[in-house]
PDB file of C-alpha atoms in Angstrom:
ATOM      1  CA  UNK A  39       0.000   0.000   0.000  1.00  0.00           C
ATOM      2  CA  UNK A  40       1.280   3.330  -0.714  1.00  0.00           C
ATOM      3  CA  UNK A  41       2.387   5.845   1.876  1.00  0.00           C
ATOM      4  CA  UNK A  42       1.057   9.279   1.890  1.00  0.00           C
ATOM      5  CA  UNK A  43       2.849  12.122   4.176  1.00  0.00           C
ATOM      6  CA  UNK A  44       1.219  15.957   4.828  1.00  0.00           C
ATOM      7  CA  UNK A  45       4.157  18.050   5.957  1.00  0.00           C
ATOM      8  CA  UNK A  46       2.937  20.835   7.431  1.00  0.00           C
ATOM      9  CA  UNK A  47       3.328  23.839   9.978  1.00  0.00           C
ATOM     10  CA  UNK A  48       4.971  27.008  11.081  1.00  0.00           C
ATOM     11  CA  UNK A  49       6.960  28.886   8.447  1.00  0.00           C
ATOM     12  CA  UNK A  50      10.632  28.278   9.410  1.00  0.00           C
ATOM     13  CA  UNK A  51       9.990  25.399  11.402  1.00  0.00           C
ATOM     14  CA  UNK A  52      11.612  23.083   8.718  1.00  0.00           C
ATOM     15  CA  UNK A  53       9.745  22.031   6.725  1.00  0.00           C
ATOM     16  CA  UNK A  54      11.850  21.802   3.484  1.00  0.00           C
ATOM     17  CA  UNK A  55      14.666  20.106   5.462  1.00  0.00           C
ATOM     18  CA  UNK A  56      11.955  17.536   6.608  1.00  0.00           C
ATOM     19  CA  UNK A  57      11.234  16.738   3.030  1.00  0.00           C
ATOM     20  CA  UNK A  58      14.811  17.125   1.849  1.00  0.00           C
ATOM     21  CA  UNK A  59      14.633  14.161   4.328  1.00  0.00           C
ATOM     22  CA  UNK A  60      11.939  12.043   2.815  1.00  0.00           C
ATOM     23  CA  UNK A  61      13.840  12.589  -1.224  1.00  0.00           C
ATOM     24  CA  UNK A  62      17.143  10.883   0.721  1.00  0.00           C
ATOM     25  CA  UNK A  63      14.685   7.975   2.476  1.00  0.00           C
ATOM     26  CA  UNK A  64      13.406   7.546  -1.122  1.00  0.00           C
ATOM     27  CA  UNK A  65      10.112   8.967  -0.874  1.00  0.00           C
ATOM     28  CA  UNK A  66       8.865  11.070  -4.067  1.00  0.00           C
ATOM     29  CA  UNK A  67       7.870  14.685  -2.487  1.00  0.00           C
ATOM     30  CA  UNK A  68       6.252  18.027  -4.016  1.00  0.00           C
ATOM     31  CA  UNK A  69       6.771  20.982  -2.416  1.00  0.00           C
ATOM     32  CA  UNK A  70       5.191  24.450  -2.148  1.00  0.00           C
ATOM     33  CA  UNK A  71       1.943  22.255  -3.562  1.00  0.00           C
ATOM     34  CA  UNK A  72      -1.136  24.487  -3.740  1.00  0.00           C
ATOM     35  CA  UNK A  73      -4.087  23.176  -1.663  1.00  0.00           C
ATOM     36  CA  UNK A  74      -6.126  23.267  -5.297  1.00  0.00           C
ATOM     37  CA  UNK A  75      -4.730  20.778  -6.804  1.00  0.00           C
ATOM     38  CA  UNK A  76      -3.872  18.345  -4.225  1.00  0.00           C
ATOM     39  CA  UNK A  77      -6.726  16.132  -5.109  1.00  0.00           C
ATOM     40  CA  UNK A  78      -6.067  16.010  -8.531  1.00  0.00           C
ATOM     41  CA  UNK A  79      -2.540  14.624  -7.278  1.00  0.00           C
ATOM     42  CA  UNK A  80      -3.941  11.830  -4.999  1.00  0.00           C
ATOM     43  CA  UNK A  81      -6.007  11.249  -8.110  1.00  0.00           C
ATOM     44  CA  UNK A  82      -3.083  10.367 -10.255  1.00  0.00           C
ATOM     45  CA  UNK A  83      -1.362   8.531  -7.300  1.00  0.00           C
ATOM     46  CA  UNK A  84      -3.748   6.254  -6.901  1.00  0.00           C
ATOM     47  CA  UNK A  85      -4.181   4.805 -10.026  1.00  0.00           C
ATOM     48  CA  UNK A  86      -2.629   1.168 -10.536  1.00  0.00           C
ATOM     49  CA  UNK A  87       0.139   2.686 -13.098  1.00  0.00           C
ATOM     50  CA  UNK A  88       1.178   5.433 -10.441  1.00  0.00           C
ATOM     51  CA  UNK A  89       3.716   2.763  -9.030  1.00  0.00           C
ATOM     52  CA  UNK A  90       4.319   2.374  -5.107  1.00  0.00           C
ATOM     53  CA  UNK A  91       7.066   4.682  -3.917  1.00  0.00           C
ATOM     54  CA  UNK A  92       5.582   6.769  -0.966  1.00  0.00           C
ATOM     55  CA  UNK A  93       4.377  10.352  -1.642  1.00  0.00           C
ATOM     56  CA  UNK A  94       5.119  13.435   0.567  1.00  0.00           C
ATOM     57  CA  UNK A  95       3.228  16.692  -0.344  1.00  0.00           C
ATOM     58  CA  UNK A  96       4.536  19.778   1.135  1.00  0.00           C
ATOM     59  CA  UNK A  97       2.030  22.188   1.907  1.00  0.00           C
ATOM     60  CA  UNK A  98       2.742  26.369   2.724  1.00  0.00           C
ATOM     61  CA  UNK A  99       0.368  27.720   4.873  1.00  0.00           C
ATOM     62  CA  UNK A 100       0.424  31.149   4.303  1.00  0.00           C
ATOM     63  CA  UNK A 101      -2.642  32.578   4.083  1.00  0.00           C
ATOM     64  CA  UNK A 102      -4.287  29.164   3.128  1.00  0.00           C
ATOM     65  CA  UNK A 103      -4.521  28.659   6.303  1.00  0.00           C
ATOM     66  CA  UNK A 104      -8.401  27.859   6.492  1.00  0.00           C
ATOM     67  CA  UNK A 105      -8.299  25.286   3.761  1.00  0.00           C
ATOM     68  CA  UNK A 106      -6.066  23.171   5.343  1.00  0.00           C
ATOM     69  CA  UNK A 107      -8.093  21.159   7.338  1.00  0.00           C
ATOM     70  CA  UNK A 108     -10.816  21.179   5.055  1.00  0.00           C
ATOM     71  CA  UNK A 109      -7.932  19.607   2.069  1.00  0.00           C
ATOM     72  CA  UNK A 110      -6.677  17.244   4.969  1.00  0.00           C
ATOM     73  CA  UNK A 111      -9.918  15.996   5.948  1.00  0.00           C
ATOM     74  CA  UNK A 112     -10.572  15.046   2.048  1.00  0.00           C
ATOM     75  CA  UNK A 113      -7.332  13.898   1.790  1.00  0.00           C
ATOM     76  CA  UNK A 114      -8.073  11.151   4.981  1.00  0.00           C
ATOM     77  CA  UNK A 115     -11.174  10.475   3.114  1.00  0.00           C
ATOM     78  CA  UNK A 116      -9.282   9.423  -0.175  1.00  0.00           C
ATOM     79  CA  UNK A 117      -6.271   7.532   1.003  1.00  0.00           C
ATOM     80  CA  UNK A 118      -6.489   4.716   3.724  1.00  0.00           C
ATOM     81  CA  UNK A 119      -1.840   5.287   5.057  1.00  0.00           C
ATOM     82  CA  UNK A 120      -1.887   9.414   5.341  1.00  0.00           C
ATOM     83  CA  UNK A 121       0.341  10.852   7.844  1.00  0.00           C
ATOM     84  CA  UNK A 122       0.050  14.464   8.615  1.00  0.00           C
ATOM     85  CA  UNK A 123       3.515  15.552   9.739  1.00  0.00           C
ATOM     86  CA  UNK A 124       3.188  19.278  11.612  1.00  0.00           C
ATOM     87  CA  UNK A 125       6.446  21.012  12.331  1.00  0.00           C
ATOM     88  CA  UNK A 126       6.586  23.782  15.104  1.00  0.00           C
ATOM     89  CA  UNK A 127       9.478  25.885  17.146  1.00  0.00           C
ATOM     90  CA  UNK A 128       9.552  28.537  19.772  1.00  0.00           C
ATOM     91  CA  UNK A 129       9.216  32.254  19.072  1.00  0.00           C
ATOM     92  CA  UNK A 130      12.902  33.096  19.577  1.00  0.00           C
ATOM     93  CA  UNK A 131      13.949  30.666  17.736  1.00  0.00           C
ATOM     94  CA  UNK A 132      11.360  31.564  14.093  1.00  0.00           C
ATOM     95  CA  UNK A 133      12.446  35.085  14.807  1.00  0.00           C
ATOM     96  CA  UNK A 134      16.334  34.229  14.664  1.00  0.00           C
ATOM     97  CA  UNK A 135      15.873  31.702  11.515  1.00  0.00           C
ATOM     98  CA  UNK A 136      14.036  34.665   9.348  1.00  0.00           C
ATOM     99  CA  UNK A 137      16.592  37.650  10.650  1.00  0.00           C
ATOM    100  CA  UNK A 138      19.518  35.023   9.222  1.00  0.00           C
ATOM    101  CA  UNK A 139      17.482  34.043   6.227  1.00  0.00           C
ATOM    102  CA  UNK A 140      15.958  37.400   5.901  1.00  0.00           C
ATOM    103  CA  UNK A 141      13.112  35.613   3.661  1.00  0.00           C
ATOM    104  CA  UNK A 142       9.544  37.623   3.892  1.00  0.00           C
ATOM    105  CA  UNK A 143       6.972  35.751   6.488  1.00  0.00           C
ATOM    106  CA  UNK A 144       3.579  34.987   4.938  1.00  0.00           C
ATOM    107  CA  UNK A 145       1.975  36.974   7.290  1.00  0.00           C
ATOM    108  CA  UNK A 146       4.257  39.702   7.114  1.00  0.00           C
ATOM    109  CA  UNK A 147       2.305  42.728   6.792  1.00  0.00           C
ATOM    110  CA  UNK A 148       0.260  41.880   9.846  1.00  0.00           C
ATOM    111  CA  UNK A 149       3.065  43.624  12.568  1.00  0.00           C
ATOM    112  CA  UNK A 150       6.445  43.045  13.631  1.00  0.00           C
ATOM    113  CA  UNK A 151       7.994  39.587  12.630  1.00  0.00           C
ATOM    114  CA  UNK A 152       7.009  38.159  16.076  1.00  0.00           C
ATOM    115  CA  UNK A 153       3.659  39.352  15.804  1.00  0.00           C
ATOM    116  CA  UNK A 154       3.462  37.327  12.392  1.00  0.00           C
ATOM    117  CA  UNK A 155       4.720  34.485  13.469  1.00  0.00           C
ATOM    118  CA  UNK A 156       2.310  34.873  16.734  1.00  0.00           C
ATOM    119  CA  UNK A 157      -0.729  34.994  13.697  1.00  0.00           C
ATOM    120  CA  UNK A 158       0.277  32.574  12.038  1.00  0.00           C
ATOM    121  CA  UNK A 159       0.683  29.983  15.029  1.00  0.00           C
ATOM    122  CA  UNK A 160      -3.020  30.954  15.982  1.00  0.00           C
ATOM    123  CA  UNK A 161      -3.964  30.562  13.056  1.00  0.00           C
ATOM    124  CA  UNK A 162      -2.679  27.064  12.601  1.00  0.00           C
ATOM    125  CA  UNK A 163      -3.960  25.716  15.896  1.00  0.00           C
ATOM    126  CA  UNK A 164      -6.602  23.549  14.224  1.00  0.00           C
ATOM    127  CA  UNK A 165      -4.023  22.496  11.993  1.00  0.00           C
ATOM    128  CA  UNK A 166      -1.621  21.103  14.636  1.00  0.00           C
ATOM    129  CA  UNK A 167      -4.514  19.875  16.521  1.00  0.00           C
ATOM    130  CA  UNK A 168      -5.336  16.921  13.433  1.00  0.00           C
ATOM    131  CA  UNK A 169      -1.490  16.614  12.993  1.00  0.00           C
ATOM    132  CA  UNK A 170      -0.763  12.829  13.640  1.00  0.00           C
ATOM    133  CA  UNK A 171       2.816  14.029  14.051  1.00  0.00           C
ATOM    134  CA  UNK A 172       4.462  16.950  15.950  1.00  0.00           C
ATOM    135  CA  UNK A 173       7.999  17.539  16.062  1.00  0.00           C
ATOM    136  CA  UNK A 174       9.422  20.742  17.455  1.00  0.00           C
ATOM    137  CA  UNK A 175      11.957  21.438  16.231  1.00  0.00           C
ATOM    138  CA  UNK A 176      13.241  24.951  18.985  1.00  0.00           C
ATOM    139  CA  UNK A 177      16.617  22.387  19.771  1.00  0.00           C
ATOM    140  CA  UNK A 178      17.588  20.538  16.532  1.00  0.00           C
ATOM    141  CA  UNK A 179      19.851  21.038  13.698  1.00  0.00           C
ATOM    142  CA  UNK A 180      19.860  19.991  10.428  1.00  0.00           C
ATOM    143  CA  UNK A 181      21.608  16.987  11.670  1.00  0.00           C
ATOM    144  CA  UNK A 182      18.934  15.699  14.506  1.00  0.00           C
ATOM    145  CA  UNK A 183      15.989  16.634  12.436  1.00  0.00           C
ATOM    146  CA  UNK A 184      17.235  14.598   9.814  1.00  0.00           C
ATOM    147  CA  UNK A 185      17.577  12.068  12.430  1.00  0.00           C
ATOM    148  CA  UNK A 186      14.263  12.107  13.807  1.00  0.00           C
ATOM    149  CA  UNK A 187      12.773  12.004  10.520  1.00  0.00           C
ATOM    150  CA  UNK A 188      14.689   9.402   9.491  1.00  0.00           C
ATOM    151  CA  UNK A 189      13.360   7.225  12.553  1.00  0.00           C
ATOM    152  CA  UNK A 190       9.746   8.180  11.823  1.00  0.00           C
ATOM    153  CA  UNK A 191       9.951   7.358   7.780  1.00  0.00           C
ATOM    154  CA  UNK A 192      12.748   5.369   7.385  1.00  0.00           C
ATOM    155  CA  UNK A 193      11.213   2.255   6.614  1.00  0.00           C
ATOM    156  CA  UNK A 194       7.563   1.390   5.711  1.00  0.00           C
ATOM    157  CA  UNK A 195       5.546   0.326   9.166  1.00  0.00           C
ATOM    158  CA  UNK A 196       5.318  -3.123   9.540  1.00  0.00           C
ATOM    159  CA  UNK A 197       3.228  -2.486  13.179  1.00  0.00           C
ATOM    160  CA  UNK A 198       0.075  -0.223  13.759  1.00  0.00           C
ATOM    161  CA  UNK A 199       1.772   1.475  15.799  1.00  0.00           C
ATOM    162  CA  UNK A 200       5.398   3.100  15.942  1.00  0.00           C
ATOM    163  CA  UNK A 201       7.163   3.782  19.617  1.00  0.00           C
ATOM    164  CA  UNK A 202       9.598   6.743  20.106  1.00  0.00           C
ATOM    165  CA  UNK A 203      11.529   6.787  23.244  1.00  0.00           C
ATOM    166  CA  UNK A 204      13.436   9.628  23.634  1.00  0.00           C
ATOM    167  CA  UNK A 205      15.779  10.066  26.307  1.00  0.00           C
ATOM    168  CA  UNK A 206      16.485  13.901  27.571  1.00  0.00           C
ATOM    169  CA  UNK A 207      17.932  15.724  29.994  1.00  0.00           C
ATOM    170  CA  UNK A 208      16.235  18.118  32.911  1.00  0.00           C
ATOM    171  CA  UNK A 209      18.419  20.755  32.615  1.00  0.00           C
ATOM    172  CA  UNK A 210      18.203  21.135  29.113  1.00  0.00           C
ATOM    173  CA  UNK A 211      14.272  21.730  28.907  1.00  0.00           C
ATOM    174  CA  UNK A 212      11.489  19.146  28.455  1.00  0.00           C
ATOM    175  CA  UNK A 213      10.751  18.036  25.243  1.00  0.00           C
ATOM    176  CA  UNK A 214       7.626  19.870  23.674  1.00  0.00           C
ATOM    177  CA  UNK A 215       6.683  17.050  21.164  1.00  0.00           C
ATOM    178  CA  UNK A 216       5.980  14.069  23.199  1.00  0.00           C
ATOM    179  CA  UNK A 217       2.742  11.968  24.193  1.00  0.00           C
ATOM    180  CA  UNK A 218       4.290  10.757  27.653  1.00  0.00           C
ATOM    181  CA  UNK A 219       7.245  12.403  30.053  1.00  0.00           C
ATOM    182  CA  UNK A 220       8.231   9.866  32.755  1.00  0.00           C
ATOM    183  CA  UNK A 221      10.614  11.807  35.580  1.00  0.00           C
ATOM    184  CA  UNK A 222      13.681   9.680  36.138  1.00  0.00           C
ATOM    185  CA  UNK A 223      15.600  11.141  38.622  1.00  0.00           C
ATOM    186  CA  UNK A 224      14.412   9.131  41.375  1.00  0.00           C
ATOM    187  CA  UNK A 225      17.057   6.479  40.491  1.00  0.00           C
ATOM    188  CA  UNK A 226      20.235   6.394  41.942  1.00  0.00           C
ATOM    189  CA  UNK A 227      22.566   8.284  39.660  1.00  0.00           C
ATOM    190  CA  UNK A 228      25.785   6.581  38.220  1.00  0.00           C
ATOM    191  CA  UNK A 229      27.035  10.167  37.702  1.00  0.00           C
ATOM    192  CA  UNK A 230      28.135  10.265  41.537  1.00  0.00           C
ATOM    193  CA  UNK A 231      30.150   6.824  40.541  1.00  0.00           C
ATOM    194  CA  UNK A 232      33.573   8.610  39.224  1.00  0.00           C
ATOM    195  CA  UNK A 233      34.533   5.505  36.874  1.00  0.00           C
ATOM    196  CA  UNK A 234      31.152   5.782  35.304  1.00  0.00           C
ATOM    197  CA  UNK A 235      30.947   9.747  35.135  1.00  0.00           C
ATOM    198  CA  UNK A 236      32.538   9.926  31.605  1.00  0.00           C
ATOM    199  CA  UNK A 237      30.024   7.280  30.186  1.00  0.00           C
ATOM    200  CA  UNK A 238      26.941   7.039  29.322  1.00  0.00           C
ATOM    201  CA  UNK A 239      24.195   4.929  29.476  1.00  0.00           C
ATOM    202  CA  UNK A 240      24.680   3.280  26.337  1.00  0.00           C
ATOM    203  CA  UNK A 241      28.003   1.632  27.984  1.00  0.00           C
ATOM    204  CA  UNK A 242      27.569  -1.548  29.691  1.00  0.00           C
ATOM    205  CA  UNK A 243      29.456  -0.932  33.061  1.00  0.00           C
ATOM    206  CA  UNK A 244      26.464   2.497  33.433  1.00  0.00           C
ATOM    207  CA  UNK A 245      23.481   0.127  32.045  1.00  0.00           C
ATOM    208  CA  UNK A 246      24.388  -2.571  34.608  1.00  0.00           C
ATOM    209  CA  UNK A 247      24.478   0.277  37.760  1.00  0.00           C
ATOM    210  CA  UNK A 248      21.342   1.032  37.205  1.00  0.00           C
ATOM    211  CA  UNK A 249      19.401  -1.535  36.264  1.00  0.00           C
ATOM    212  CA  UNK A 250      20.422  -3.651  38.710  1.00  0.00           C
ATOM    213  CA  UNK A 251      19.272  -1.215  41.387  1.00  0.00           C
ATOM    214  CA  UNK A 252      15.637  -2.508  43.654  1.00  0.00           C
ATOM    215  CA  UNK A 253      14.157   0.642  42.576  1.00  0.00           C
ATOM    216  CA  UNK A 254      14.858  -0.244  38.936  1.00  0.00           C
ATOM    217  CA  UNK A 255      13.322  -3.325  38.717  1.00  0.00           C
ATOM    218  CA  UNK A 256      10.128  -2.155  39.945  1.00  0.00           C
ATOM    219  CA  UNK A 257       9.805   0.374  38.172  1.00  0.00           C
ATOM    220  CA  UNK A 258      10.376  -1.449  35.044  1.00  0.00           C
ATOM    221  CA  UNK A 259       8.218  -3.453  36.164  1.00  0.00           C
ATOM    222  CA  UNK A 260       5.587  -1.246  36.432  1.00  0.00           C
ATOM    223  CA  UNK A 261       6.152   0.161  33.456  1.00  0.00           C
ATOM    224  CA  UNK A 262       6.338  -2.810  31.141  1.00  0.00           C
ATOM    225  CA  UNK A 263       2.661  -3.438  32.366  1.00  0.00           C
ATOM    226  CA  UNK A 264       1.698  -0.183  32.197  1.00  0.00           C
ATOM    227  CA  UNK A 265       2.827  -0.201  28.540  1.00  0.00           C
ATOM    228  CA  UNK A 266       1.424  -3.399  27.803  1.00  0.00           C
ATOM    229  CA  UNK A 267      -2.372  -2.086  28.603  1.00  0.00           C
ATOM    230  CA  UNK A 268      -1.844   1.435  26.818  1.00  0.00           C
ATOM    231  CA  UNK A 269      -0.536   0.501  23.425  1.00  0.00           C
ATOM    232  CA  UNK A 270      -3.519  -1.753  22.280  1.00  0.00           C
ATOM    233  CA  UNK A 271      -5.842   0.694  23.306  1.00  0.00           C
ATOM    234  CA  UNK A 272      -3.856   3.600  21.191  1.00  0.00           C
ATOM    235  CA  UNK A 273      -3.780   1.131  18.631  1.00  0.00           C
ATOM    236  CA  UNK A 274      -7.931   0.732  18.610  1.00  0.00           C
ATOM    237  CA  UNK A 275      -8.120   4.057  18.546  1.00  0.00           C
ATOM    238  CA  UNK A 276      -5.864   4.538  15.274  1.00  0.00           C
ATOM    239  CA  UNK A 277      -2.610   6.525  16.872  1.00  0.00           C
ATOM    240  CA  UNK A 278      -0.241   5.900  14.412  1.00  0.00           C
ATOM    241  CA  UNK A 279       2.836   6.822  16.432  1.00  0.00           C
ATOM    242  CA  UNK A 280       3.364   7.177  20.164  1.00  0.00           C
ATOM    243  CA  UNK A 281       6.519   9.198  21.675  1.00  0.00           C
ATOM    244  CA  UNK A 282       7.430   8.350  25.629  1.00  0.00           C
ATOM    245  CA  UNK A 283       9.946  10.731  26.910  1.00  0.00           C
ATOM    246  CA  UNK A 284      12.653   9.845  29.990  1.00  0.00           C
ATOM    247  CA  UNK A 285      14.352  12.601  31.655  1.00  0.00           C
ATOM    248  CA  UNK A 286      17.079  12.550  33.940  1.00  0.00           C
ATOM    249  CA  UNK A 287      18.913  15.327  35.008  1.00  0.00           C
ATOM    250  CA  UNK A 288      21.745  16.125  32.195  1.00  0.00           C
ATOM    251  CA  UNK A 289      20.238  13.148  29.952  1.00  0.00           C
ATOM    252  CA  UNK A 290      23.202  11.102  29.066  1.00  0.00           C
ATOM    253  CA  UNK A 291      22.960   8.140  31.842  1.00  0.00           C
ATOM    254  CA  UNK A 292      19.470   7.161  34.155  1.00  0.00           C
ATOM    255  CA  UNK A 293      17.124   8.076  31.103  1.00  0.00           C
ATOM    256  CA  UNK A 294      19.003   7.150  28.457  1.00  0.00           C
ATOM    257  CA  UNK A 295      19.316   3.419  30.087  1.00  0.00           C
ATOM    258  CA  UNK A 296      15.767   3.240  30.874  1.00  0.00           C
ATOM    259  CA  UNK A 297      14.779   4.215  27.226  1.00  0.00           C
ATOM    260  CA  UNK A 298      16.965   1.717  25.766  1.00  0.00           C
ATOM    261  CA  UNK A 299      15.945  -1.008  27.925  1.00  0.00           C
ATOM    262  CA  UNK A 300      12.193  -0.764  26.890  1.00  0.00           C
ATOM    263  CA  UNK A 301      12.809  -0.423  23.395  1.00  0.00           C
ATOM    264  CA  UNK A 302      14.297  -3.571  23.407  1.00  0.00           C
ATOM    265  CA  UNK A 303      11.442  -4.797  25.733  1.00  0.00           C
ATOM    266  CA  UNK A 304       9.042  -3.007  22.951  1.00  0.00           C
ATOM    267  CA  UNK A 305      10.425  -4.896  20.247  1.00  0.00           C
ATOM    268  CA  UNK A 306      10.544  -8.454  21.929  1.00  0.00           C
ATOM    269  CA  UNK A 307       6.908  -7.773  22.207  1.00  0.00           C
ATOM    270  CA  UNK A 308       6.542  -7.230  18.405  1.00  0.00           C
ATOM    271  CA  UNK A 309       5.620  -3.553  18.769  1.00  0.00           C
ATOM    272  CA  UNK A 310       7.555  -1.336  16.640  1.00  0.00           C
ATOM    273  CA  UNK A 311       9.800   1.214  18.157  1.00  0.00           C
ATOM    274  CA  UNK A 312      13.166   3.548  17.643  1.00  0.00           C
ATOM    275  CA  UNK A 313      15.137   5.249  20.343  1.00  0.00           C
ATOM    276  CA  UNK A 314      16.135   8.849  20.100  1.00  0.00           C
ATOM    277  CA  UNK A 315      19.055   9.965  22.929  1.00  0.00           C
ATOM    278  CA  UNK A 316      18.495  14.024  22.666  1.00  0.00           C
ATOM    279  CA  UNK A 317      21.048  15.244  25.265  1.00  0.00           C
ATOM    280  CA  UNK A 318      23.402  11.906  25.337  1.00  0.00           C
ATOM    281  CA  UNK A 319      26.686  14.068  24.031  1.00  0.00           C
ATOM    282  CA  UNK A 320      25.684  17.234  25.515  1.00  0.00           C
TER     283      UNK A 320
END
């Protein structure tokens, strides 16, 4: 079955980079595609001679804004494997893309650029609230976008449902594009262990500290159940992807251990699911 992807969201958020992304993974995208002829695209794509390779359509906002949902909602109503994909950042962080880019913002003549940007995020609320996907991008480069977009389309799904677990650290902010944050901190640090400081917990010698720990092994315990009842039920209700965030405090041993643990546990479970280690060489 072929894949359909909507990428989606706030001007200079990434969304060319995201669908430089998808051309490298081997998908075949458009971008800047007006909302008009979209369904004369899904159309053609759907016809037996189309072929199979997955399509991503890139859509620009702009002042469009109010046909978006409407194009999306005929979209879901055309194609059975659509992904809407909606990418999003933090104020400071638009403002300082477009005053290096010095591009025009869609909504430019409204005020100052913040003030645009501010429009055009209100403006795309319902948007983002039908997105099956957020990622917020305020912390990545090129380099981890690329990376998280390579762990969300990088192969076709073989599972109703696909598992990020992202480790992060505390001190570094809490991820804004996550279903689930679980607080790690409670377990007993290996960074106060001077051979294991300079590691992290993808080494060995820091996985076996703390997973050997009491407190551990309940609360893995806990938590394998506790996954085991959520996931069917997100599944039921059609989720298509499901991110669990562990924090720690500087994210490179307790949470990063933890998320790598119940991937694996994830996967001998036959559930689908990638690890993503935001703050590991911070």
């Amino acid at each position: 079955m072929r894949s359909f992807v909507v990428i989606t969201g706030m001007s200079g958020a990434g969304r060319s980079q995201s669908a430089n992304c998808l051309e490298d993974l081997g998908w075949f995208v458009m971008d800047n595609l007006p909302l008009s002829l979209i369904p004369k695209v899904i159309e053609l794509a759907v016809t037996p001679s189309a072929g199979s390779d997955p399509l991503a359509l890139v859509v620009g906002t702009g002042h469009y804004h109010e046909e978006v949902v409407t194009a999306i909602d005929g979209l879901r109503a055309s194609v059975d494997n659509l992904k809407i994909l909606f990418l999003d950042a933090a104020i400071d962080v638009l403002v300082r893309r477009y005053e290096t880019s010095r591009r025009r913002h869609p909504f430019s003549e409204v005020s100052t650029l913040a003030g645009a940007i501010e429009t055009e995020r209100e403006a795309l609320t319902p948007v983002k609230a039908i997105a099956d996907v957020v990622i917020d991008t305020t912390s990545l480069n090129v380099h981890q976008l690329r990376d998280r977009m390579f762990e969300l389309f990088g192969e076709e799904a073989t599972a109703a449902l696909r598992t990020t677990l992202l480790s992060f650290g505390y001190k570094y902010g809490i991820p804004r594009d996550v279903d689930i944050v679980l607080d790690c901190r409670f377990l007993p640090n290996p960074y106060w262990v001077e051979k294991l400081r300079p590691l992290t917990g993808c080494d060995e010698s820091v996985a076996e500290y703390v997973l050997e720990q009491k407190v551990t092994k309940d609360f893995l315990e806990r938590l394998e159940d506790l996954l085991l009842l959520l996931l069917p039920h997100y599944i039921a209700e059609g989720k298509s992807y499901l991110s669990v965030a562990f924090g720690c405090t500087g994210g490179r041993h307790r949470s990063v251990v933890i998320a790598e643990y119940l991937a694996n546990f994830l996967r001998s479970q036959d559930h689908q699911s990638v690890i993503y280690h935001r703050d590991i060489k911070k």
